[in-house]
XYZ file of C-alpha atoms in Angstrom:
255
model
C 121.994 107.218 66.926
C 122.780 109.935 69.614
C 125.008 108.903 72.104
C 122.415 108.935 74.920
C 119.950 106.329 76.992
C 116.347 106.410 76.983
C 113.637 104.441 78.291
C 110.106 104.748 76.302
C 106.814 104.359 78.060
C 105.361 102.815 75.004
C 105.347 104.974 72.371
C 106.197 108.348 74.000
C 108.570 109.217 76.369
C 108.295 110.273 80.054
C 110.185 113.528 80.250
C 109.843 114.331 83.413
C 111.711 111.559 84.260
C 114.239 111.692 81.740
C 118.253 112.119 81.971
C 120.143 112.505 79.334
C 123.033 109.539 79.499
C 126.588 109.979 77.704
C 127.154 106.137 77.196
C 126.786 104.890 73.734
C 123.693 102.401 73.538
C 124.535 98.903 73.083
C 121.079 97.402 72.666
C 118.188 99.383 71.973
C 114.330 98.534 71.516
C 112.121 100.251 69.219
C 108.366 99.805 69.840
C 109.032 96.269 70.533
C 105.428 93.965 70.778
C 105.546 90.583 71.985
C 102.569 88.488 71.847
C 101.818 84.701 73.159
C 98.846 84.062 70.825
C 96.407 86.268 71.626
C 98.040 87.517 74.811
C 100.366 90.414 74.345
C 103.214 90.477 76.804
C 105.328 93.486 75.536
C 103.202 96.416 74.349
C 105.305 98.919 72.265
C 108.497 98.683 74.338
C 111.158 101.541 73.432
C 114.660 101.445 75.833
C 117.968 101.834 74.861
C 121.124 100.299 77.615
C 124.540 101.805 77.144
C 127.929 100.429 77.559
C 129.616 100.936 81.056
C 126.005 101.445 82.489
C 124.085 99.084 85.124
C 120.370 98.938 84.659
C 118.335 97.292 87.010
C 114.828 95.920 85.853
C 112.064 94.956 88.606
C 108.799 93.080 88.111
C 106.173 90.696 89.550
C 105.849 87.367 87.945
C 103.949 88.011 84.772
C 104.666 91.323 84.295
C 106.579 90.527 81.332
C 110.220 91.017 82.836
C 111.331 87.526 81.965
C 110.193 88.235 78.184
C 112.019 91.315 78.639
C 115.482 89.916 79.400
C 114.946 86.955 76.958
C 114.347 89.862 74.129
C 117.311 91.619 75.350
C 119.759 88.557 74.687
C 117.987 87.855 71.351
C 116.090 84.917 72.258
C 113.317 85.470 69.936
C 112.041 88.155 67.411
C 109.159 90.411 68.339
C 106.176 90.376 66.691
C 106.627 93.844 65.663
C 108.889 96.913 66.178
C 113.017 96.283 66.423
C 115.834 95.033 68.588
C 119.220 96.203 67.551
C 122.137 94.953 69.570
C 124.643 92.151 69.827
C 123.617 88.791 68.323
C 125.025 87.089 71.299
C 125.511 87.841 74.997
C 125.919 86.335 78.460
C 122.699 85.071 80.107
C 121.771 84.131 83.431
C 117.970 82.839 83.711
C 116.406 82.824 86.911
C 116.128 78.665 86.303
C 117.736 76.056 84.566
C 117.594 72.472 83.929
C 121.018 71.709 84.658
C 123.388 69.196 82.261
C 124.850 65.976 83.766
C 128.417 67.160 82.886
C 130.817 67.768 85.585
C 130.519 71.186 87.143
C 134.410 72.045 85.965
C 134.064 70.490 82.423
C 130.822 72.556 81.794
C 132.056 76.016 82.968
C 134.820 75.579 80.288
C 132.651 73.954 77.640
C 130.728 76.982 76.237
C 132.620 78.327 73.085
C 132.860 81.719 73.788
C 135.695 84.124 74.229
C 137.080 84.898 77.695
C 137.980 87.965 79.669
C 138.383 86.733 83.327
C 139.025 83.362 85.034
C 135.952 81.637 85.993
C 137.785 79.978 89.001
C 138.936 83.422 90.156
C 134.917 84.663 89.992
C 134.040 81.121 91.755
C 136.089 81.998 94.814
C 134.905 85.657 94.786
C 131.433 84.215 94.858
C 131.946 81.883 97.522
C 131.554 78.761 95.747
C 131.757 75.838 97.801
C 130.511 73.019 95.689
C 132.912 70.071 94.029
C 133.770 71.073 90.511
C 134.352 67.098 89.629
C 130.768 66.158 90.408
C 127.726 66.512 87.902
C 126.097 69.650 87.846
C 122.938 67.809 88.910
C 124.689 67.252 92.211
C 125.185 71.103 93.155
C 123.008 73.238 95.747
C 120.789 75.842 93.925
C 122.887 78.645 95.448
C 126.485 76.900 93.796
C 124.316 76.350 90.723
C 123.756 79.912 90.564
C 127.476 80.851 91.201
C 128.688 78.789 88.608
C 126.082 80.548 86.066
C 127.336 83.884 87.105
C 131.197 82.899 87.211
C 130.559 81.818 83.273
C 128.532 85.093 82.205
C 130.637 87.261 84.403
C 133.955 86.021 82.904
C 133.038 86.181 79.231
C 134.053 88.397 76.964
C 130.525 89.345 75.365
C 129.816 93.148 75.962
C 125.965 92.739 76.945
C 125.516 90.998 80.119
C 121.730 90.119 81.772
C 121.131 88.513 85.024
C 117.937 87.655 85.869
C 116.968 87.113 89.656
C 120.079 88.693 90.608
C 120.140 88.020 94.400
C 118.805 84.355 94.028
C 120.920 81.763 96.036
C 123.414 84.187 96.931
C 124.620 85.110 100.735
C 126.354 87.964 101.795
C 129.725 86.924 100.435
C 128.306 85.977 96.997
C 126.437 89.310 97.210
C 129.635 91.046 97.835
C 131.651 89.606 95.410
C 129.139 89.637 92.761
C 129.185 93.763 93.112
C 132.656 93.786 92.759
C 132.870 92.029 89.972
C 130.012 94.000 88.261
C 131.734 97.341 89.270
C 135.067 95.856 87.191
C 132.767 95.058 84.275
C 131.103 98.526 84.253
C 134.398 99.852 84.162
C 135.235 98.179 80.898
C 132.255 99.419 79.336
C 130.018 96.622 79.373
C 126.149 96.855 79.284
C 124.568 95.183 82.131
C 120.935 94.232 82.623
C 120.010 92.924 86.453
C 116.766 91.994 87.225
C 114.988 91.231 90.159
C 111.704 90.855 92.244
C 112.799 91.778 95.608
C 113.024 95.427 96.868
C 116.423 95.442 98.006
C 119.065 97.668 96.093
C 120.252 96.237 92.967
C 124.188 96.162 93.262
C 125.851 99.290 91.538
C 122.543 99.936 89.354
C 122.822 103.444 87.842
C 118.966 103.610 87.132
C 115.833 101.259 87.865
C 113.113 100.795 85.495
C 109.994 98.692 86.356
C 108.078 96.610 83.949
C 104.208 96.333 84.764
C 101.681 94.675 82.478
C 103.964 94.498 79.516
C 104.766 98.227 79.761
C 107.905 100.307 81.454
C 105.972 102.122 83.915
C 108.922 103.642 85.845
C 112.333 105.029 85.442
C 114.520 106.157 88.120
C 118.402 106.887 88.767
C 119.158 104.446 91.281
C 117.326 103.132 94.281
C 117.761 106.362 96.416
C 115.942 108.671 93.516
C 113.258 105.937 93.252
C 112.333 106.256 96.848
C 112.508 110.105 96.706
C 110.181 110.141 93.465
C 107.838 107.798 95.434
C 107.689 109.585 98.501
C 107.170 113.129 96.517
C 104.817 112.045 93.782
C 101.714 113.980 92.606
C 98.632 113.100 95.158
C 95.999 111.833 92.566
C 98.876 108.801 92.306
C 98.414 107.900 96.382
C 97.332 104.224 96.106
C 99.661 103.633 93.394
C 102.713 105.439 95.429
C 101.869 103.519 98.715
C 102.421 100.139 96.646
C 105.579 101.341 95.264
C 106.688 102.632 98.799
C 105.333 99.023 100.366
C 107.713 97.302 97.581
C 110.570 99.705 99.084
C 109.868 98.781 102.982
C 107.930 101.465 103.887
C 104.771 100.982 106.046
C 101.923 104.057 105.971
C 100.905 105.307 109.101
C 97.340 105.776 107.477
C 96.042 103.925 104.781
C 94.878 105.296 101.455
C 91.166 106.515 101.153
């Protein structure tokens, strides 16, 4: 396999927006299809994620984003196609049913190698809950910080976080960005997903999933904005919708 990271748009690559990446692939999808009954959730997705690379994934509810993330962490097998990647990874889902264990006990309970101190990570994230109390008593924000601290201090090569900004204040976002930068320097592959239009911390490139297909690639938020504003005329309606998600308001609505 060549040492490059690629994002496929179904069975073909969109060469106009592709850039060769020099990182080694940690996770690769090859024509992955996922169905729930008769409904196709992922449509021939091909993508690679490199070590030392932070990839932002955007997608609305029902777009296939969560299925893509769960496939990334080997939560289930595709109906067709192939996933090539680590059997284990660190995953922070958008929602979780917290255990009744004390927060500090749960933080230490997961049997995985560590490359960081979870308590120090909690400090960076601004955790202000009680580690001696049950996880079920934590606020949503503190529960998210607990999950993030566990994942970010793991020794896993692949780290996947859904709804990256959920439950975090400015301090938490700053601490998260600093830790992601450190993990990137260690050569980890990091996938961060969000529905919000705000820039995702430290992202090298952004991909968008829509109706089960990877619909767009951009090298960071700035390039996505530039691509959106300079796109071909026949995509005016689509471009206006994308620009609105980035916070722009059109002067004249599309005809």
